[in-house]
PDB file of C-alpha atoms in Angstrom:
ATOM      1  CA  GLN A   1       0.000   0.000   0.000  1.00 86.00           C
ATOM      2  CA  VAL A   2       2.858   2.365   0.787  1.00 94.00           C
ATOM      3  CA  GLN A   3       6.265   2.215  -0.812  1.00 96.00           C
ATOM      4  CA  LEU A   4       9.465   4.061   0.001  1.00 97.00           C
ATOM      5  CA  VAL A   5      11.984   4.030  -2.830  1.00 96.00           C
ATOM      6  CA  GLU A   6      15.526   5.165  -2.126  1.00 95.00           C
ATOM      7  CA  SER A   7      18.115   6.224  -4.652  1.00 95.00           C
ATOM      8  CA  GLY A   8      21.449   7.985  -4.841  1.00 97.00           C
ATOM      9  CA  GLY A   9      23.809   5.572  -3.129  1.00 95.00           C
ATOM     10  CA  GLY A  10      27.123   4.504  -4.590  1.00 97.00           C
ATOM     11  CA  LEU A  11      30.872   4.545  -4.284  1.00 98.00           C
ATOM     12  CA  VAL A  12      32.595   7.810  -3.404  1.00 98.00           C
ATOM     13  CA  GLN A  13      36.076   8.803  -2.302  1.00 98.00           C
ATOM     14  CA  PRO A  14      36.723  10.167   1.189  1.00 98.00           C
ATOM     15  CA  GLY A  15      35.855  13.849   1.294  1.00 98.00           C
ATOM     16  CA  GLY A  16      33.299  13.477  -1.469  1.00 98.00           C
ATOM     17  CA  SER A  17      29.556  14.021  -1.504  1.00 98.00           C
ATOM     18  CA  LEU A  18      26.408  12.063  -2.234  1.00 98.00           C
ATOM     19  CA  ARG A  19      22.731  12.929  -2.169  1.00 98.00           C
ATOM     20  CA  LEU A  20      20.195  10.286  -1.201  1.00 98.00           C
ATOM     21  CA  SER A  21      16.515  10.529  -2.101  1.00 98.00           C
ATOM     22  CA  CYS A  22      13.515   8.726  -0.641  1.00 97.00           C
ATOM     23  CA  ALA A  23      10.191   8.951  -2.457  1.00 97.00           C
ATOM     24  CA  ALA A  24       6.992   7.777  -0.764  1.00 96.00           C
ATOM     25  CA  SER A  25       3.990   6.620  -2.781  1.00 95.00           C
ATOM     26  CA  GLY A  26       0.717   4.772  -2.264  1.00 93.00           C
ATOM     27  CA  ARG A  27      -2.273   5.300  -0.013  1.00 91.00           C
ATOM     28  CA  ILE A  28      -0.919   8.193   1.992  1.00 92.00           C
ATOM     29  CA  PHE A  29      -3.010  10.813   3.734  1.00 92.00           C
ATOM     30  CA  SER A  30       0.001  12.545   5.188  1.00 92.00           C
ATOM     31  CA  ILE A  31       3.496  11.829   6.433  1.00 94.00           C
ATOM     32  CA  ASP A  32       4.626  12.875   9.873  1.00 93.00           C
ATOM     33  CA  GLY A  33       8.332  12.325  10.457  1.00 94.00           C
ATOM     34  CA  MET A  34      10.828  10.982   7.960  1.00 97.00           C
ATOM     35  CA  GLY A  35      14.289   9.785   8.728  1.00 97.00           C
ATOM     36  CA  TRP A  36      17.437   8.180   7.462  1.00 98.00           C
ATOM     37  CA  TYR A  37      19.054   5.279   9.284  1.00 98.00           C
ATOM     38  CA  ARG A  38      22.161   3.307   8.450  1.00 98.00           C
ATOM     39  CA  GLN A  39      23.547  -0.091   9.241  1.00 98.00           C
ATOM     40  CA  ALA A  40      27.170  -1.044   8.810  1.00 96.00           C
ATOM     41  CA  PRO A  41      28.285  -4.689   8.739  1.00 92.00           C
ATOM     42  CA  GLY A  42      28.238  -6.197  12.213  1.00 94.00           C
ATOM     43  CA  LYS A  43      26.627  -3.126  13.747  1.00 96.00           C
ATOM     44  CA  GLN A  44      23.132  -2.157  14.806  1.00 97.00           C
ATOM     45  CA  ARG A  45      20.986   0.124  12.726  1.00 97.00           C
ATOM     46  CA  GLU A  46      21.353   3.716  13.891  1.00 98.00           C
ATOM     47  CA  LEU A  47      19.527   6.967  13.290  1.00 98.00           C
ATOM     48  CA  VAL A  48      21.439   9.344  11.056  1.00 98.00           C
ATOM     49  CA  ALA A  49      18.989  12.217  10.645  1.00 98.00           C
ATOM     50  CA  ALA A  50      15.288  12.915  11.021  1.00 98.00           C
ATOM     51  CA  ILE A  51      12.886  15.646   9.977  1.00 97.00           C
ATOM     52  CA  SER A  52       9.394  16.343  11.256  1.00 95.00           C
ATOM     53  CA  SER A  53       6.411  17.453   9.196  1.00 92.00           C
ATOM     54  CA  GLY A  54       7.089  20.961  10.486  1.00 92.00           C
ATOM     55  CA  GLY A  55      10.690  20.893   9.342  1.00 93.00           C
ATOM     56  CA  SER A  56      12.427  20.340  12.672  1.00 96.00           C
ATOM     57  CA  THR A  57      15.565  18.286  12.277  1.00 97.00           C
ATOM     58  CA  ASN A  58      17.910  16.263  14.419  1.00 97.00           C
ATOM     59  CA  TYR A  59      21.167  14.534  13.609  1.00 98.00           C
ATOM     60  CA  ALA A  60      23.489  11.937  15.012  1.00 98.00           C
ATOM     61  CA  ASP A  61      26.542  13.586  16.537  1.00 98.00           C
ATOM     62  CA  SER A  62      28.772  11.769  14.058  1.00 97.00           C
ATOM     63  CA  VAL A  63      27.198  13.550  11.061  1.00 98.00           C
ATOM     64  CA  LYS A  64      26.418  17.012  12.433  1.00 98.00           C
ATOM     65  CA  GLY A  65      27.824  19.700  10.199  1.00 97.00           C
ATOM     66  CA  ARG A  66      28.343  17.282   7.310  1.00 98.00           C
ATOM     67  CA  PHE A  67      24.870  15.891   6.513  1.00 98.00           C
ATOM     68  CA  THR A  68      21.651  17.783   5.825  1.00 98.00           C
ATOM     69  CA  ILE A  69      18.170  16.287   5.754  1.00 98.00           C
ATOM     70  CA  SER A  70      15.333  17.995   3.893  1.00 97.00           C
ATOM     71  CA  ARG A  71      11.887  17.345   2.426  1.00 96.00           C
ATOM     72  CA  ASP A  72      10.078  18.572  -0.647  1.00 91.00           C
ATOM     73  CA  ASN A  73       7.049  20.853  -0.403  1.00 84.00           C
ATOM     74  CA  ALA A  74       4.627  17.959  -0.793  1.00 86.00           C
ATOM     75  CA  GLY A  75       6.299  16.266   2.137  1.00 85.00           C
ATOM     76  CA  LYS A  76       6.552  12.906   0.418  1.00 92.00           C
ATOM     77  CA  THR A  77      10.189  12.978  -0.619  1.00 96.00           C
ATOM     78  CA  ALA A  78      13.103  13.224   1.753  1.00 97.00           C
ATOM     79  CA  TYR A  79      16.689  13.946   0.886  1.00 98.00           C
ATOM     80  CA  LEU A  80      19.977  13.425   2.659  1.00 98.00           C
ATOM     81  CA  GLN A  81      22.838  15.560   1.438  1.00 98.00           C
ATOM     82  CA  MET A  82      26.073  14.007   2.616  1.00 98.00           C
ATOM     83  CA  ASN A  83      29.278  16.024   2.419  1.00 98.00           C
ATOM     84  CA  SER A  84      32.830  15.402   3.616  1.00 98.00           C
ATOM     85  CA  LEU A  85      32.179  11.691   3.619  1.00 98.00           C
ATOM     86  CA  LYS A  86      34.388   9.409   5.657  1.00 98.00           C
ATOM     87  CA  ALA A  87      35.107   5.704   5.484  1.00 97.00           C
ATOM     88  CA  THR A  88      33.130   5.327   8.702  1.00 97.00           C
ATOM     89  CA  ASP A  89      30.007   6.503   6.834  1.00 98.00           C
ATOM     90  CA  THR A  90      30.060   3.302   4.789  1.00 98.00           C
ATOM     91  CA  ALA A  91      26.779   1.472   5.397  1.00 98.00           C
ATOM     92  CA  VAL A  92      23.421   0.570   3.957  1.00 98.00           C
ATOM     93  CA  TYR A  93      21.192   3.620   4.339  1.00 98.00           C
ATOM     94  CA  TYR A  94      17.480   3.118   4.967  1.00 98.00           C
ATOM     95  CA  CYS A  95      14.643   5.595   4.700  1.00 98.00           C
ATOM     96  CA  ASN A  96      11.862   5.557   7.285  1.00 98.00           C
ATOM     97  CA  ALA A  97       8.509   7.340   7.253  1.00 97.00           C
ATOM     98  CA  ALA A  98       5.640   7.614   9.731  1.00 96.00           C
ATOM     99  CA  VAL A  99       2.641   7.490   7.418  1.00 95.00           C
ATOM    100  CA  LEU A 100      -0.915   8.442   8.358  1.00 93.00           C
ATOM    101  CA  ASN A 101      -3.504   6.601   6.266  1.00 90.00           C
ATOM    102  CA  TYR A 102      -7.019   7.664   5.354  1.00 90.00           C
ATOM    103  CA  TYR A 103      -8.443   5.746   8.329  1.00 91.00           C
ATOM    104  CA  GLY A 104      -6.464   7.814  10.786  1.00 88.00           C
ATOM    105  CA  TYR A 105      -3.887   5.175  11.646  1.00 92.00           C
ATOM    106  CA  GLU A 106      -0.158   5.792  11.580  1.00 93.00           C
ATOM    107  CA  HIS A 107       2.327   3.134  10.520  1.00 95.00           C
ATOM    108  CA  ASP A 108       6.087   3.059  10.114  1.00 96.00           C
ATOM    109  CA  TYR A 109       7.441   2.104   6.690  1.00 97.00           C
ATOM    110  CA  TRP A 110      10.963   1.336   5.548  1.00 97.00           C
ATOM    111  CA  GLY A 111      12.695   1.517   2.221  1.00 97.00           C
ATOM    112  CA  GLN A 112      14.755  -1.305   0.775  1.00 96.00           C
ATOM    113  CA  GLY A 113      18.071   0.363   1.559  1.00 97.00           C
ATOM    114  CA  THR A 114      20.797   1.854  -0.590  1.00 97.00           C
ATOM    115  CA  GLN A 115      24.495   1.090  -0.247  1.00 98.00           C
ATOM    116  CA  VAL A 116      26.928   3.933   0.428  1.00 98.00           C
ATOM    117  CA  THR A 117      30.598   3.034   0.220  1.00 98.00           C
ATOM    118  CA  VAL A 118      33.311   5.559   1.012  1.00 98.00           C
ATOM    119  CA  SER A 119      36.676   4.318  -0.150  1.00 97.00           C
ATOM    120  CA  SER A 120      39.716   5.430  -2.069  1.00 95.00           C
TER     121      SER A 120
END
């Protein structure tokens, strides 16, 4: 019913930049918060950045000043601009959205993940 499709991952050298996109589609009345998480091999999934429907943002300490999360005016697409990338940013990045359906119920949805590899 609801799909989150991520794009923009890839291989980049240390110090480089990437921009991830997450587009939500389906039976959506509105979307509350959206966020980006990442999971590196052998590690737990962690929050990278989140943005509320009102535009408030929060970031993991490890990415503050380097990553920027944003949403489009319709509120159904989220972006993660990643600058000054480090090898430690290598992970699978997942998009998350808190979606309110037409019946008034809110559910969490996840994208399929996109690989980001930072290596020289």
